[in-house]
PDB file of C-alpha atoms in Angstrom:
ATOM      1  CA  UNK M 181     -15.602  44.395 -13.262  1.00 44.00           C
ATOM      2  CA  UNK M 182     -13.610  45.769 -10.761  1.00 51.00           C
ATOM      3  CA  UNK M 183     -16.304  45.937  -8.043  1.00 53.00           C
ATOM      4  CA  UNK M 184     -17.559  42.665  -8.641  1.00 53.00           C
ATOM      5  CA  UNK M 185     -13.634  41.184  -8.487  1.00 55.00           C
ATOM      6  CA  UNK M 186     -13.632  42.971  -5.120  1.00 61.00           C
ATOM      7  CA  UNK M 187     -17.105  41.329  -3.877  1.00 66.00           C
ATOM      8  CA  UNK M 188     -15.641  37.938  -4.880  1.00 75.00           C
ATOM      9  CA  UNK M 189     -12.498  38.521  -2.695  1.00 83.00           C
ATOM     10  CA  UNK M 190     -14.075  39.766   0.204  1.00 87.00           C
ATOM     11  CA  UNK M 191     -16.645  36.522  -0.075  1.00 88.00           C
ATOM     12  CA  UNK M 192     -13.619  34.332  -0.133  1.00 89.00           C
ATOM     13  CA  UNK M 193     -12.221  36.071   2.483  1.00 90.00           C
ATOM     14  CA  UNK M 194     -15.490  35.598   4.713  1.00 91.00           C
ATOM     15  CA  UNK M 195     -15.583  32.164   3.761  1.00 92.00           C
ATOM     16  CA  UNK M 196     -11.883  31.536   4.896  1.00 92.00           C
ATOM     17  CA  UNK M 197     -12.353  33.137   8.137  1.00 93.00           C
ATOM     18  CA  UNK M 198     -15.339  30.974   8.514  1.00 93.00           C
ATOM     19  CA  UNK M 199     -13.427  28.043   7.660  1.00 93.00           C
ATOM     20  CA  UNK M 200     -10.909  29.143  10.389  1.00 92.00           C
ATOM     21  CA  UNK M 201     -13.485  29.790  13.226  1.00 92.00           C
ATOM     22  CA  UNK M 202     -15.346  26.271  12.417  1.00 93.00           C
ATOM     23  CA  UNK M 203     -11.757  24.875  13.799  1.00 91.00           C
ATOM     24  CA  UNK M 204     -11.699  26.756  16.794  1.00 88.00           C
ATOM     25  CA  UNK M 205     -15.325  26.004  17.784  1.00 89.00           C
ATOM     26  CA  UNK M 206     -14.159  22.267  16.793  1.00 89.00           C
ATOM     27  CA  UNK M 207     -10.944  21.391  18.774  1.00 85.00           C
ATOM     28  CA  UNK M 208     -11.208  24.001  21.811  1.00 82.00           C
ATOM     29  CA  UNK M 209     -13.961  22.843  23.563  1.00 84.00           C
ATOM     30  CA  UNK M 210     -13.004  18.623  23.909  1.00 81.00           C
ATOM     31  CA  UNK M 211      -9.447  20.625  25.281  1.00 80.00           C
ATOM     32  CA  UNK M 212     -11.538  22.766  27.540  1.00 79.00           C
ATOM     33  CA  UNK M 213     -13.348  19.407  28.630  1.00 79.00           C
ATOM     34  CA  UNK M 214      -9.610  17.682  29.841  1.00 77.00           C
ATOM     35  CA  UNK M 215      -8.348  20.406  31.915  1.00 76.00           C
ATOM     36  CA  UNK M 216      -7.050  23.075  29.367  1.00 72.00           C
ATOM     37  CA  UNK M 217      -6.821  25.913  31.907  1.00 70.00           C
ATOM     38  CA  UNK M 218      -5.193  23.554  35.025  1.00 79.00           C
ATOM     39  CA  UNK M 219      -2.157  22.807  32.937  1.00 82.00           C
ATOM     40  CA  UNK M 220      -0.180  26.166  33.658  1.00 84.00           C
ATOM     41  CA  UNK M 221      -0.220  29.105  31.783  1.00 82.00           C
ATOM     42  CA  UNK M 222       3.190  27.294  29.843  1.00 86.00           C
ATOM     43  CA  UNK M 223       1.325  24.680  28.173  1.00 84.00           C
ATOM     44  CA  UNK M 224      -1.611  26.679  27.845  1.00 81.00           C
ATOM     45  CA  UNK M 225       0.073  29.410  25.578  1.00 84.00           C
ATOM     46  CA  UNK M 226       2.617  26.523  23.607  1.00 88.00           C
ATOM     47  CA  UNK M 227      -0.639  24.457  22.838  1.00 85.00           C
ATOM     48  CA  UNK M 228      -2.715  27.484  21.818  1.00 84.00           C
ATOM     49  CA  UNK M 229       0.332  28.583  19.169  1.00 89.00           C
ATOM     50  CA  UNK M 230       0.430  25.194  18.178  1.00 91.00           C
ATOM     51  CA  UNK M 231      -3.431  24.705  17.241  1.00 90.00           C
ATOM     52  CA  UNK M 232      -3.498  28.157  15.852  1.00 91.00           C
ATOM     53  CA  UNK M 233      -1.103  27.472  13.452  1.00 94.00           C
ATOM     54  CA  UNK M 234      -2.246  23.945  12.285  1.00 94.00           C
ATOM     55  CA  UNK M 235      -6.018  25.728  11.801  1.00 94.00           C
ATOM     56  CA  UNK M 236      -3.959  28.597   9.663  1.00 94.00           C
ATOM     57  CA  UNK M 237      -2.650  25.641   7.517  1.00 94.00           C
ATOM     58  CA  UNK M 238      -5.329  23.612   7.267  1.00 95.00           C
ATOM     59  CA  UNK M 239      -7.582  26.792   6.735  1.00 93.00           C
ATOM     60  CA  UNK M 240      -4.625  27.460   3.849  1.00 93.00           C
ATOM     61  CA  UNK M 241      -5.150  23.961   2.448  1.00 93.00           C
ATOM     62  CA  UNK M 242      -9.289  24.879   2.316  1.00 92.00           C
ATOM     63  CA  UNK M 243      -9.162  27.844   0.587  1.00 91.00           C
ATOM     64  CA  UNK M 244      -6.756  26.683  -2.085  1.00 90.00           C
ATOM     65  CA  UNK M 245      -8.466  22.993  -2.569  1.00 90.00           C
ATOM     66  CA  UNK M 246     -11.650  25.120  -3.157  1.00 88.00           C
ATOM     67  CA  UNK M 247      -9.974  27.377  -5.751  1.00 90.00           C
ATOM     68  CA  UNK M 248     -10.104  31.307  -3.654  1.00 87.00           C
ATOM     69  CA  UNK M 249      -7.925  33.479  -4.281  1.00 81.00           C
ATOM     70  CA  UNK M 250      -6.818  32.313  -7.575  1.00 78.00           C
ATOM     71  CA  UNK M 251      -8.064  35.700  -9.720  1.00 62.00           C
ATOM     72  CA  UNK M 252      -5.513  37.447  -7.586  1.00 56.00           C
ATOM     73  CA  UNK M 253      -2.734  35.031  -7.381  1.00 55.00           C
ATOM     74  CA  UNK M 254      -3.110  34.991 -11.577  1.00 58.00           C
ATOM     75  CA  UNK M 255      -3.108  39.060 -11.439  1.00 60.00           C
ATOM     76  CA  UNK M 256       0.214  39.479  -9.649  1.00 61.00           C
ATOM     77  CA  UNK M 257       1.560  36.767 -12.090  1.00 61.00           C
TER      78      UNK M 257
END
């Protein structure tokens, strides 16, 4: 039981980090396509922060919407 609760975490893990990359590969490359790197290394590293942290929550907002994580969120309960 153990093992398979383990398999089922790493999967949803995967998934996630799928999830996460699939927004990267989505909004980079139209920001590449304006100019990204001309802007100054500034606005390069604010914008970056920025996008990486609205994939994290919107990656967040994924995961729970399609139910991971909630074996483990019940265990520490």
């Amino acid at each position: 039981m153990s093992r398979e609760r383990g398999r089922g975490t790493w999967l949803e893990v995967a998934l996630s980090l799928c999830i996460l990359l699939g927004l990267f590969f989505v909004e980079y490359p139209p920001i590449f396509l304006v100019g990204y790197w001309s802007w100054g290394a500034l606005v390069h590293k604010v914008l970056s922060g920025v996008l990486i942290a609205v994939n994290l929550v919107i990656t967040q907002y994924a995961a729970r919407r399609l139910g991971f994580f909630r074996r483990s969120e019940a265990a520490a309960r």
